[in-house]
Amino acid sequence: MAAQAEFFAGIPKISYLPNAGARDVMCFKHYNAEEVLMGRRMEDWLRFSVCYWHSFCGTGADPFGFPTLHRPWNEGTPMESAKKRLHAAFEFFTKLGVKYYTFHDRDMAPEGSTLEESNRNLDEITDVALQLQSQTGIKVLWVTCNLFAHQRYMNGAATNPDCHVLAFAGAQVKKGLEIAKKLGAENFVFWGGREGFLSIHNTDVAAELKHMANFFKMAVKYKEKIGLKCQFLIEPKPKEPCRHQYDYDAMSVIGFLKHYGLESHFKLNIEPNHTTLAGHSYEHDIVMASTFGMLGSVDSNTGSSDLGWDTDQFPMDIRDTTLVMKTVIEQGGLQPGGLNFDAKVRRESTDLEDLFIAHIGAMDTFARGLRNAVRIIEDGLITGMVKERYSSFSHGIGQKVEDGSATLEEMEVDNFKICPGTTDEK
Ligand code: XUL
Ligand code: CO
């Protein structure tokens, strides 16, 4: 491959400099990839990933204003800039020292005027991606299909009232799974972009949910057919763009998967900014998914507690990352999932180096969260307090409730023992 001009000229590989001063922002002060904590290297606990759509396709446009981020890779025809974007992205991943990336099919290569043309574009661009992956050792954390941006999906994809739109989405997912196999993706994500409704009056909820379940069953079947070994993930979100999204939160998705017998084929990709949009605390869905053995990966971002929007900010609060990492350690890690920065620089952050500063800040915040979580787990204080809180379930009637052998009659006898004089006994 011809040598490429650098896109981030003057920016060296980011290194760990724990004693750097406050003005030194192009270094890690906490993230030390090789350092071993609880028997595992930091980079293996954290499994960071850079997302393609915000960091390399984002323009800074919002509903009130035009693009502000003029990137040097967005030049030439759509196919030319798709190739430049790939080179810029791999230079960035390498300099940042992140081993994984994520992308939608349509971030990687432009949509053509037919499905065949879109697929050809994807083939051509992913040939370059494959080459860059083998040159650098950087891997795909997950691939997903964009089933929400094109006008055809305005009424949803797998829940569209027109079966031919559902079929188009199915064909797009078929190609997405083939690309996942070609690039060795470790996961494949389904975010229910417009799977939901704006008005209940024109919506057959039962039919739409069944169609969505059958759509997932087709994907499972094709994955098995082509021998794709990756983990399937569903990413919950309660609202935006739809008024109500079917994949509202972790428990709604777990209920859906169990109802349709799909729970052994999927785990969840939890995005905390979606969790807070659902009215929960930052860590809520991480903990709920993990409790049911369903936490597969995390879209590591944050919103602002004073806003009800999905602002996709870089996570910078060590209390949040401590709780996430405590849950991750307690479940034995996130692999084959990871911490994917589904986050964007603000539209005013127009300098190229801001992309580095944002990721470095978030990686350091997670490193501090990891160190805190390790300390909490190793000193055992909180674990001991929680154990003590439930100690009545380790013997007698508590033990019988624990193992499921207790009866309501025994509850009544227990009540006589605990509160004599307040019952019929007197
Ligand atoms: C949307 C969102 C998506 C998914 C992938 O809110 O988070 O970027 O992560 O489609
Ligand atoms: Co996301």
GROMACS .gro file of C-alpha atoms and ligand atoms in nm:
model
  437
    1MET     CA    1   0.000   0.000   0.000
    2ALA     CA    2   0.133   0.348  -0.084
    3ALA     CA    3   0.258   0.546   0.214
    4GLN     CA    4  -0.011   0.781   0.338
    5ALA     CA    5   0.038   1.138   0.453
    6GLU     CA    6  -0.024   1.173   0.827
    7PHE     CA    7  -0.356   1.321   0.933
    8PHE     CA    8  -0.242   1.384   1.291
    9ALA     CA    9   0.106   1.514   1.212
   10GLY     CA   10   0.305   1.624   1.515
   11ILE     CA   11   0.107   1.403   1.753
   12PRO     CA   12   0.324   1.117   1.880
   13LYS     CA   13   0.211   0.786   2.027
   14ILE     CA   14   0.039   0.871   2.356
   15SER     CA   15   0.233   0.740   2.654
   16TYR     CA   16   0.181   0.690   3.027
   17LEU     CA   17   0.339   0.979   3.219
   18PRO     CA   18   0.196   0.964   3.572
   19ASN     CA   19   0.391   1.267   3.691
   20ALA     CA   20   0.306   1.496   3.399
   21GLY     CA   21   0.179   1.841   3.491
   22ALA     CA   22  -0.175   1.975   3.462
   23ARG     CA   23  -0.097   2.144   3.130
   24ASP     CA   24   0.024   1.820   2.971
   25VAL     CA   25  -0.291   1.676   2.820
   26MET     CA   26  -0.146   1.456   2.544
   27CYS     CA   27  -0.047   1.174   2.781
   28PHE     CA   28  -0.211   0.923   3.014
   29LYS     CA   29  -0.171   1.001   3.383
   30HIS     CA   30  -0.366   0.696   3.507
   31TYR     CA   31  -0.410   0.450   3.218
   32ASN     CA   32  -0.112   0.218   3.212
   33ALA     CA   33  -0.203  -0.053   2.958
   34GLU     CA   34   0.050  -0.314   3.078
   35GLU     CA   35  -0.002  -0.276   3.454
   36VAL     CA   36  -0.149  -0.589   3.612
   37LEU     CA   37  -0.442  -0.555   3.854
   38MET     CA   38  -0.615  -0.861   4.002
   39GLY     CA   39  -0.425  -1.088   3.765
   40ARG     CA   40  -0.513  -0.906   3.444
   41ARG     CA   41  -0.354  -0.623   3.245
   42MET     CA   42  -0.540  -0.291   3.254
   43GLU     CA   43  -0.591  -0.305   2.879
   44ASP     CA   44  -0.761  -0.645   2.914
   45TRP     CA   45  -0.997  -0.528   3.188
   46LEU     CA   46  -1.087  -0.214   2.991
   47ARG     CA   47  -1.088  -0.334   2.627
   48PHE     CA   48  -1.132   0.021   2.493
   49SER     CA   49  -1.279   0.082   2.150
   50VAL     CA   50  -1.311   0.396   1.935
   51CYS     CA   51  -1.637   0.447   1.745
   52TYR     CA   52  -1.625   0.537   1.381
   53TRP     CA   53  -1.951   0.730   1.347
   54HIS     CA   54  -1.887   1.010   1.597
   55SER     CA   55  -1.509   1.032   1.578
   56PHE     CA   56  -1.459   0.994   1.202
   57CYS     CA   57  -1.799   1.064   1.040
   58GLY     CA   58  -1.927   1.331   1.280
   59THR     CA   59  -1.954   1.680   1.134
   60GLY     CA   60  -2.076   1.881   1.432
   61ALA     CA   61  -2.412   1.949   1.260
   62ASP     CA   62  -2.706   1.965   1.501
   63PRO     CA   63  -3.079   2.046   1.455
   64PHE     CA   64  -2.993   2.416   1.489
   65GLY     CA   65  -2.671   2.448   1.298
   66PHE     CA   66  -2.446   2.344   1.016
   67PRO     CA   67  -2.127   2.134   1.025
   68THR     CA   68  -1.842   2.281   1.226
   69LEU     CA   69  -1.592   1.993   1.211
   70HIS     CA   70  -1.410   2.012   0.881
   71ARG     CA   71  -1.197   1.699   0.872
   72PRO     CA   72  -0.913   1.657   0.622
   73TRP     CA   73  -1.028   1.304   0.537
   74ASN     CA   74  -1.367   1.426   0.409
   75GLU     CA   75  -1.230   1.520   0.067
   76GLY     CA   76  -1.294   1.383  -0.281
   77THR     CA   77  -1.573   1.148  -0.390
   78PRO     CA   78  -1.759   0.952  -0.119
   79MET     CA   79  -1.548   0.642  -0.198
   80GLU     CA   80  -1.222   0.841  -0.193
   81SER     CA   81  -1.305   0.996   0.142
   82ALA     CA   82  -1.414   0.656   0.280
   83LYS     CA   83  -1.060   0.531   0.212
   84LYS     CA   84  -0.896   0.844   0.356
   85ARG     CA   85  -1.118   0.815   0.664
   86LEU     CA   86  -0.995   0.459   0.721
   87HIS     CA   87  -0.631   0.565   0.707
   88ALA     CA   88  -0.698   0.857   0.944
   89ALA     CA   89  -0.885   0.626   1.182
   90PHE     CA   90  -0.608   0.365   1.193
   91GLU     CA   91  -0.346   0.635   1.250
   92PHE     CA   92  -0.559   0.761   1.540
   93PHE     CA   93  -0.617   0.413   1.694
   94THR     CA   94  -0.244   0.339   1.673
   95LYS     CA   95  -0.131   0.668   1.825
   96LEU     CA   96  -0.392   0.642   2.101
   97GLY     CA   97  -0.301   0.279   2.172
   98VAL     CA   98  -0.659   0.149   2.146
   99LYS     CA   99  -0.691  -0.203   2.005
  100TYR     CA  100  -1.056  -0.205   1.893
  101TYR     CA  101  -1.298  -0.005   1.679
  102THR     CA  102  -1.670  -0.019   1.600
  103PHE     CA  103  -1.866   0.091   1.294
  104HIS     CA  104  -2.203   0.088   1.115
  105ASP     CA  105  -2.200  -0.051   0.761
  106ARG     CA  106  -2.288   0.293   0.625
  107ASP     CA  107  -2.008   0.471   0.819
  108MET     CA  108  -1.753   0.248   0.653
  109ALA     CA  109  -1.876   0.281   0.293
  110PRO     CA  110  -2.137   0.506   0.129
  111GLU     CA  111  -2.482   0.372   0.047
  112GLY     CA  112  -2.525   0.318  -0.329
  113SER     CA  113  -2.842   0.359  -0.533
  114THR     CA  114  -2.911  -0.017  -0.510
  115LEU     CA  115  -2.835  -0.283  -0.251
  116GLU     CA  116  -2.583  -0.438  -0.493
  117GLU     CA  117  -2.396  -0.109  -0.527
  118SER     CA  118  -2.393  -0.058  -0.148
  119ASN     CA  119  -2.257  -0.411  -0.105
  120ARG     CA  120  -1.988  -0.353  -0.369
  121ASN     CA  121  -1.882  -0.033  -0.190
  122LEU     CA  122  -1.859  -0.224   0.136
  123ASP     CA  123  -1.652  -0.500  -0.024
  124GLU     CA  124  -1.405  -0.250  -0.166
  125ILE     CA  125  -1.361  -0.045   0.153
  126THR     CA  126  -1.347  -0.345   0.387
  127ASP     CA  127  -1.063  -0.489   0.173
  128VAL     CA  128  -0.864  -0.182   0.281
  129ALA     CA  129  -0.983  -0.220   0.642
  130LEU     CA  130  -0.868  -0.581   0.646
  131GLN     CA  131  -0.525  -0.479   0.522
  132LEU     CA  132  -0.494  -0.206   0.786
  133GLN     CA  133  -0.609  -0.447   1.057
  134SER     CA  134  -0.342  -0.699   0.968
  135GLN     CA  135  -0.072  -0.426   0.948
  136THR     CA  136  -0.159  -0.281   1.290
  137GLY     CA  137  -0.315  -0.570   1.489
  138ILE     CA  138  -0.623  -0.352   1.555
  139LYS     CA  139  -0.949  -0.548   1.566
  140VAL     CA  140  -1.322  -0.491   1.529
  141LEU     CA  141  -1.506  -0.492   1.863
  142TRP     CA  142  -1.840  -0.484   1.684
  143VAL     CA  143  -2.015  -0.415   1.358
  144THR     CA  144  -2.373  -0.294   1.328
  145CYS     CA  145  -2.608  -0.209   1.043
  146ASN     CA  146  -2.756   0.137   1.010
  147LEU     CA  147  -3.126   0.052   0.985
  148PHE     CA  148  -3.255   0.397   1.080
  149ALA     CA  149  -3.103   0.685   0.874
  150HIS     CA  150  -3.238   0.613   0.523
  151GLN     CA  151  -3.589   0.739   0.443
  152ARG     CA  152  -3.707   0.382   0.379
  153TYR     CA  153  -3.673   0.316   0.753
  154MET     CA  154  -3.886   0.610   0.869
  155ASN     CA  155  -4.143   0.363   1.011
  156GLY     CA  156  -3.883   0.121   1.145
  157ALA     CA  157  -3.690  -0.172   1.001
  158ALA     CA  158  -3.776  -0.508   1.164
  159THR     CA  159  -4.102  -0.353   1.296
  160ASN     CA  160  -4.197  -0.173   0.974
  161PRO     CA  161  -4.565  -0.218   0.871
  162ASP     CA  162  -4.440  -0.292   0.515
  163CYS     CA  163  -4.281  -0.639   0.492
  164HIS     CA  164  -4.062  -0.528   0.196
  165VAL     CA  165  -3.886  -0.272   0.413
  166LEU     CA  166  -3.827  -0.547   0.670
  167ALA     CA  167  -3.688  -0.760   0.386
  168PHE     CA  168  -3.448  -0.482   0.281
  169ALA     CA  169  -3.326  -0.458   0.642
  170GLY     CA  170  -3.281  -0.835   0.646
  171ALA     CA  171  -3.071  -0.822   0.330
  172GLN     CA  172  -2.862  -0.543   0.483
  173VAL     CA  173  -2.805  -0.749   0.800
  174LYS     CA  174  -2.710  -1.052   0.587
  175LYS     CA  175  -2.431  -0.845   0.429
  176GLY     CA  176  -2.340  -0.696   0.768
  177LEU     CA  177  -2.289  -1.046   0.912
  178GLU     CA  178  -2.071  -1.141   0.614
  179ILE     CA  179  -1.859  -0.827   0.672
  180ALA     CA  180  -1.837  -0.913   1.044
  181LYS     CA  181  -1.700  -1.253   0.948
  182LYS     CA  182  -1.458  -1.109   0.693
  183LEU     CA  183  -1.311  -0.863   0.947
  184GLY     CA  184  -1.317  -1.105   1.243
  185ALA     CA  185  -1.556  -0.889   1.449
  186GLU     CA  186  -1.591  -1.012   1.807
  187ASN     CA  187  -1.952  -0.888   1.844
  188PHE     CA  188  -2.245  -0.774   1.631
  189VAL     CA  189  -2.484  -0.508   1.767
  190PHE     CA  190  -2.851  -0.445   1.703
  191TRP     CA  191  -2.961  -0.102   1.822
  192GLY     CA  192  -3.336  -0.065   1.761
  193GLY     CA  193  -3.304   0.271   1.582
  194ARG     CA  194  -3.670   0.328   1.488
  195GLU     CA  195  -3.815   0.006   1.631
  196GLY     CA  196  -4.094   0.158   1.837
  197PHE     CA  197  -4.388   0.388   1.781
  198LEU     CA  198  -4.494   0.750   1.772
  199SER     CA  199  -4.867   0.678   1.809
  200ILE     CA  200  -5.028   0.370   1.959
  201HIS     CA  201  -5.345   0.435   1.751
  202ASN     CA  202  -5.186   0.319   1.424
  203THR     CA  203  -4.961   0.050   1.576
  204ASP     CA  204  -5.014  -0.325   1.615
  205VAL     CA  205  -4.766  -0.378   1.898
  206ALA     CA  206  -4.812  -0.758   1.916
  207ALA     CA  207  -4.745  -0.798   1.542
  208GLU     CA  208  -4.441  -0.567   1.547
  209LEU     CA  209  -4.280  -0.746   1.842
  210LYS     CA  210  -4.333  -1.085   1.677
  211HIS     CA  211  -4.181  -0.958   1.351
  212MET     CA  212  -3.880  -0.823   1.539
  213ALA     CA  213  -3.832  -1.157   1.718
  214ASN     CA  214  -3.858  -1.344   1.386
  215PHE     CA  215  -3.608  -1.102   1.233
  216PHE     CA  216  -3.361  -1.185   1.513
  217LYS     CA  217  -3.424  -1.557   1.460
  218MET     CA  218  -3.330  -1.517   1.092
  219ALA     CA  219  -3.008  -1.341   1.197
  220VAL     CA  220  -2.921  -1.620   1.444
  221LYS     CA  221  -2.982  -1.880   1.172
  222TYR     CA  222  -2.765  -1.703   0.916
  223LYS     CA  223  -2.488  -1.645   1.171
  224GLU     CA  224  -2.481  -2.019   1.238
  225LYS     CA  225  -2.499  -2.099   0.866
  226ILE     CA  226  -2.190  -1.894   0.778
  227GLY     CA  227  -2.000  -2.004   1.090
  228LEU     CA  228  -1.973  -1.651   1.233
  229LYS     CA  229  -1.841  -1.687   1.586
  230CYS     CA  230  -1.919  -1.344   1.729
  231GLN     CA  231  -2.150  -1.253   2.018
  232PHE     CA  232  -2.486  -1.090   1.934
  233LEU     CA  233  -2.578  -0.783   2.138
  234ILE     CA  234  -2.894  -0.571   2.170
  235GLU     CA  235  -2.851  -0.209   2.279
  236PRO     CA  236  -3.145  -0.073   2.482
  237LYS     CA  237  -3.267   0.286   2.448
  238PRO     CA  238  -3.600   0.421   2.581
  239LYS     CA  239  -3.683   0.704   2.339
  240GLU     CA  240  -3.532   0.916   2.061
  241PRO     CA  241  -3.585   0.891   1.772
  242CYS     CA  242  -3.919   0.720   1.852
  243ARG     CA  243  -4.147   0.840   2.128
  244HIS     CA  244  -4.138   0.487   2.265
  245GLN     CA  245  -3.865   0.239   2.173
  246TYR     CA  246  -3.939  -0.131   2.225
  247ASP     CA  247  -3.588  -0.193   2.366
  248TYR     CA  248  -3.667   0.054   2.646
  249ASP     CA  249  -3.410  -0.062   2.901
  250ALA     CA  250  -3.217  -0.371   3.012
  251MET     CA  251  -3.512  -0.540   3.183
  252SER     CA  252  -3.747  -0.478   2.887
  253VAL     CA  253  -3.494  -0.637   2.649
  254ILE     CA  254  -3.430  -0.932   2.881
  255GLY     CA  255  -3.808  -0.986   2.909
  256PHE     CA  256  -3.845  -0.969   2.529
  257LEU     CA  257  -3.558  -1.215   2.471
  258LYS     CA  258  -3.694  -1.463   2.726
  259HIS     CA  259  -4.051  -1.435   2.595
  260TYR     CA  260  -3.940  -1.524   2.242
  261GLY     CA  261  -3.684  -1.788   2.346
  262LEU     CA  262  -3.387  -1.582   2.223
  263GLU     CA  263  -3.201  -1.531   2.551
  264SER     CA  264  -2.925  -1.783   2.483
  265HIS     CA  265  -2.830  -1.608   2.155
  266PHE     CA  266  -2.797  -1.249   2.277
  267LYS     CA  267  -2.642  -1.034   2.546
  268LEU     CA  268  -2.681  -0.661   2.600
  269ASN     CA  269  -2.472  -0.362   2.499
  270ILE     CA  270  -2.550  -0.107   2.769
  271GLU     CA  271  -2.509   0.264   2.699
  272PRO     CA  272  -2.533   0.466   3.023
  273ASN     CA  273  -2.662   0.780   2.846
  274HIS     CA  274  -2.957   0.566   2.730
  275THR     CA  275  -3.001   0.432   3.085
  276THR     CA  276  -3.030   0.782   3.230
  277LEU     CA  277  -3.268   0.877   2.947
  278ALA     CA  278  -3.492   0.594   3.077
  279GLY     CA  279  -3.501   0.766   3.417
  280HIS     CA  280  -3.256   0.529   3.586
  281SER     CA  281  -2.925   0.600   3.756
  282TYR     CA  282  -2.606   0.582   3.547
  283GLU     CA  283  -2.510   0.230   3.659
  284HIS     CA  284  -2.861   0.083   3.677
  285ASP     CA  285  -2.872  -0.115   3.351
  286ILE     CA  286  -2.509  -0.226   3.385
  287VAL     CA  287  -2.598  -0.383   3.720
  288MET     CA  288  -2.934  -0.526   3.609
  289ALA     CA  289  -2.791  -0.682   3.291
  290SER     CA  290  -2.496  -0.826   3.481
  291THR     CA  291  -2.723  -0.968   3.752
  292PHE     CA  292  -2.898  -1.178   3.486
  293GLY     CA  293  -2.570  -1.280   3.318
  294MET     CA  294  -2.657  -1.061   3.019
  295LEU     CA  295  -2.399  -0.779   3.029
  296GLY     CA  296  -2.203  -0.823   2.707
  297SER     CA  297  -2.051  -0.483   2.632
  298VAL     CA  298  -2.073  -0.114   2.723
  299ASP     CA  299  -2.111   0.199   2.506
  300SER     CA  300  -1.910   0.410   2.748
  301ASN     CA  301  -2.049   0.759   2.746
  302THR     CA  302  -2.252   0.994   2.962
  303GLY     CA  303  -2.523   1.258   2.935
  304SER     CA  304  -2.574   1.563   3.152
  305SER     CA  305  -2.798   1.507   3.451
  306ASP     CA  306  -2.977   1.836   3.377
  307LEU     CA  307  -3.066   1.734   3.020
  308GLY     CA  308  -3.310   1.472   2.891
  309TRP     CA  309  -3.114   1.410   2.570
  310ASP     CA  310  -2.869   1.160   2.435
  311THR     CA  311  -2.572   1.396   2.424
  312ASP     CA  312  -2.308   1.121   2.393
  313GLN     CA  313  -2.042   1.292   2.602
  314PHE     CA  314  -1.713   1.132   2.698
  315PRO     CA  315  -1.736   0.981   3.050
  316MET     CA  316  -1.538   1.195   3.296
  317ASP     CA  317  -1.689   1.105   3.636
  318ILE     CA  318  -1.481   0.859   3.838
  319ARG     CA  319  -1.777   0.768   4.064
  320ASP     CA  320  -1.963   0.639   3.755
  321THR     CA  321  -1.665   0.448   3.617
  322THR     CA  322  -1.591   0.297   3.961
  323LEU     CA  323  -1.940   0.144   3.976
  324VAL     CA  324  -1.916   0.018   3.617
  325MET     CA  325  -1.575  -0.143   3.675
  326LYS     CA  326  -1.682  -0.298   4.008
  327THR     CA  327  -1.965  -0.473   3.822
  328VAL     CA  328  -1.733  -0.572   3.536
  329ILE     CA  329  -1.474  -0.722   3.773
  330GLU     CA  330  -1.742  -0.906   3.972
  331GLN     CA  331  -1.867  -1.075   3.655
  332GLY     CA  332  -1.512  -1.170   3.552
  333GLY     CA  333  -1.459  -0.912   3.275
  334LEU     CA  334  -1.639  -0.794   2.960
  335GLN     CA  335  -1.464  -1.007   2.698
  336PRO     CA  336  -1.553  -1.053   2.414
  337GLY     CA  337  -1.725  -0.718   2.473
  338GLY     CA  338  -1.547  -0.398   2.568
  339LEU     CA  339  -1.578  -0.031   2.656
  340ASN     CA  340  -1.672   0.143   2.333
  341PHE     CA  341  -1.660   0.522   2.333
  342ASP     CA  342  -1.996   0.600   2.170
  343ALA     CA  343  -1.917   0.963   2.244
  344LYS     CA  344  -1.848   1.276   2.044
  345VAL     CA  345  -1.647   1.590   2.090
  346ARG     CA  346  -1.868   1.899   2.121
  347ARG     CA  347  -1.931   2.088   1.797
  348GLU     CA  348  -1.717   2.374   1.932
  349SER     CA  349  -1.420   2.137   1.974
  350THR     CA  350  -1.299   2.188   1.623
  351ASP     CA  351  -0.927   2.110   1.665
  352LEU     CA  352  -0.812   1.766   1.553
  353GLU     CA  353  -0.615   1.720   1.876
  354ASP     CA  354  -0.943   1.751   2.074
  355LEU     CA  355  -1.027   1.399   1.950
  356PHE     CA  356  -0.718   1.278   2.138
  357ILE     CA  357  -0.779   1.487   2.450
  358ALA     CA  358  -1.138   1.360   2.480
  359HIS     CA  359  -1.040   0.993   2.450
  360ILE     CA  360  -0.739   1.031   2.681
  361GLY     CA  361  -0.958   1.195   2.949
  362ALA     CA  362  -1.216   0.916   2.926
  363MET     CA  363  -0.952   0.641   2.932
  364ASP     CA  364  -0.789   0.796   3.240
  365THR     CA  365  -1.132   0.822   3.404
  366PHE     CA  366  -1.188   0.449   3.345
  367ALA     CA  367  -0.838   0.365   3.470
  368ARG     CA  368  -0.915   0.552   3.793
  369GLY     CA  369  -1.251   0.373   3.816
  370LEU     CA  370  -1.074   0.039   3.769
  371ARG     CA  371  -0.818   0.116   4.042
  372ASN     CA  372  -1.097   0.224   4.280
  373ALA     CA  373  -1.304  -0.088   4.205
  374VAL     CA  374  -1.004  -0.312   4.266
  375ARG     CA  375  -0.944  -0.140   4.601
  376ILE     CA  376  -1.311  -0.176   4.703
  377ILE     CA  377  -1.313  -0.545   4.612
  378GLU     CA  378  -0.975  -0.626   4.766
  379ASP     CA  379  -1.039  -0.460   5.103
  380GLY     CA  380  -1.370  -0.649   5.123
  381LEU     CA  381  -1.542  -0.396   5.352
  382ILE     CA  382  -1.852  -0.337   5.138
  383THR     CA  383  -1.878  -0.703   5.035
  384GLY     CA  384  -1.868  -0.797   5.405
  385MET     CA  385  -2.139  -0.544   5.493
  386VAL     CA  386  -2.367  -0.672   5.216
  387LYS     CA  387  -2.312  -1.032   5.327
  388GLU     CA  388  -2.397  -0.939   5.684
  389ARG     CA  389  -2.713  -0.760   5.569
  390TYR     CA  390  -2.852  -1.086   5.429
  391SER     CA  391  -2.711  -1.317   5.697
  392SER     CA  392  -3.059  -1.423   5.816
  393PHE     CA  393  -3.093  -1.623   5.493
  394SER     CA  394  -2.807  -1.858   5.578
  395HIS     CA  395  -2.993  -2.071   5.832
  396GLY     CA  396  -3.340  -2.179   5.951
  397ILE     CA  397  -3.641  -2.038   5.768
  398GLY     CA  398  -3.418  -1.797   5.572
  399GLN     CA  399  -3.220  -2.088   5.430
  400LYS     CA  400  -3.549  -2.255   5.325
  401VAL     CA  401  -3.656  -1.935   5.140
  402GLU     CA  402  -3.314  -1.925   4.980
  403ASP     CA  403  -3.338  -2.279   4.843
  404GLY     CA  404  -3.706  -2.246   4.748
  405SER     CA  405  -3.841  -2.513   4.987
  406ALA     CA  406  -4.031  -2.282   5.228
  407THR     CA  407  -4.413  -2.265   5.245
  408LEU     CA  408  -4.654  -1.991   5.351
  409GLU     CA  409  -4.758  -2.208   5.648
  410GLU     CA  410  -4.397  -2.198   5.770
  411MET     CA  411  -4.400  -1.819   5.730
  412GLU     CA  412  -4.692  -1.809   5.972
  413VAL     CA  413  -4.509  -2.026   6.229
  414ASP     CA  414  -4.201  -1.804   6.194
  415ASN     CA  415  -4.417  -1.498   6.259
  416PHE     CA  416  -4.549  -1.651   6.585
  417LYS     CA  417  -4.188  -1.697   6.697
  418ILE     CA  418  -4.069  -1.349   6.612
  419CYS     CA  419  -4.365  -1.140   6.728
  420PRO     CA  420  -4.539  -1.329   7.016
  421GLY     CA  421  -4.827  -1.130   7.160
  422THR     CA  422  -4.905  -0.953   6.832
  423THR     CA  423  -5.071  -1.255   6.671
  424ASP     CA  424  -5.354  -1.504   6.731
  425GLU     CA  425  -5.118  -1.690   6.968
  426LYS     CA  426  -5.200  -1.468   7.265
  427XUL     C1  427  -2.772   0.562   1.924
  427XUL     C2  428  -2.657   0.475   1.951
  427XUL     C3  429  -2.599   0.407   1.833
  427XUL     C4  430  -2.565   0.263   1.854
  427XUL     C5  431  -2.523   0.192   1.728
  427XUL     O1  432  -2.818   0.633   2.032
  427XUL     O2  433  -2.610   0.463   2.062
  427XUL     O3  434  -2.488   0.478   1.792
  427XUL     O4  435  -2.464   0.248   1.948
  427XUL     O5  436  -2.617   0.202   1.629
  428CO      CO  437  -2.457   0.335   2.137
   0.00000   0.00000   0.00000
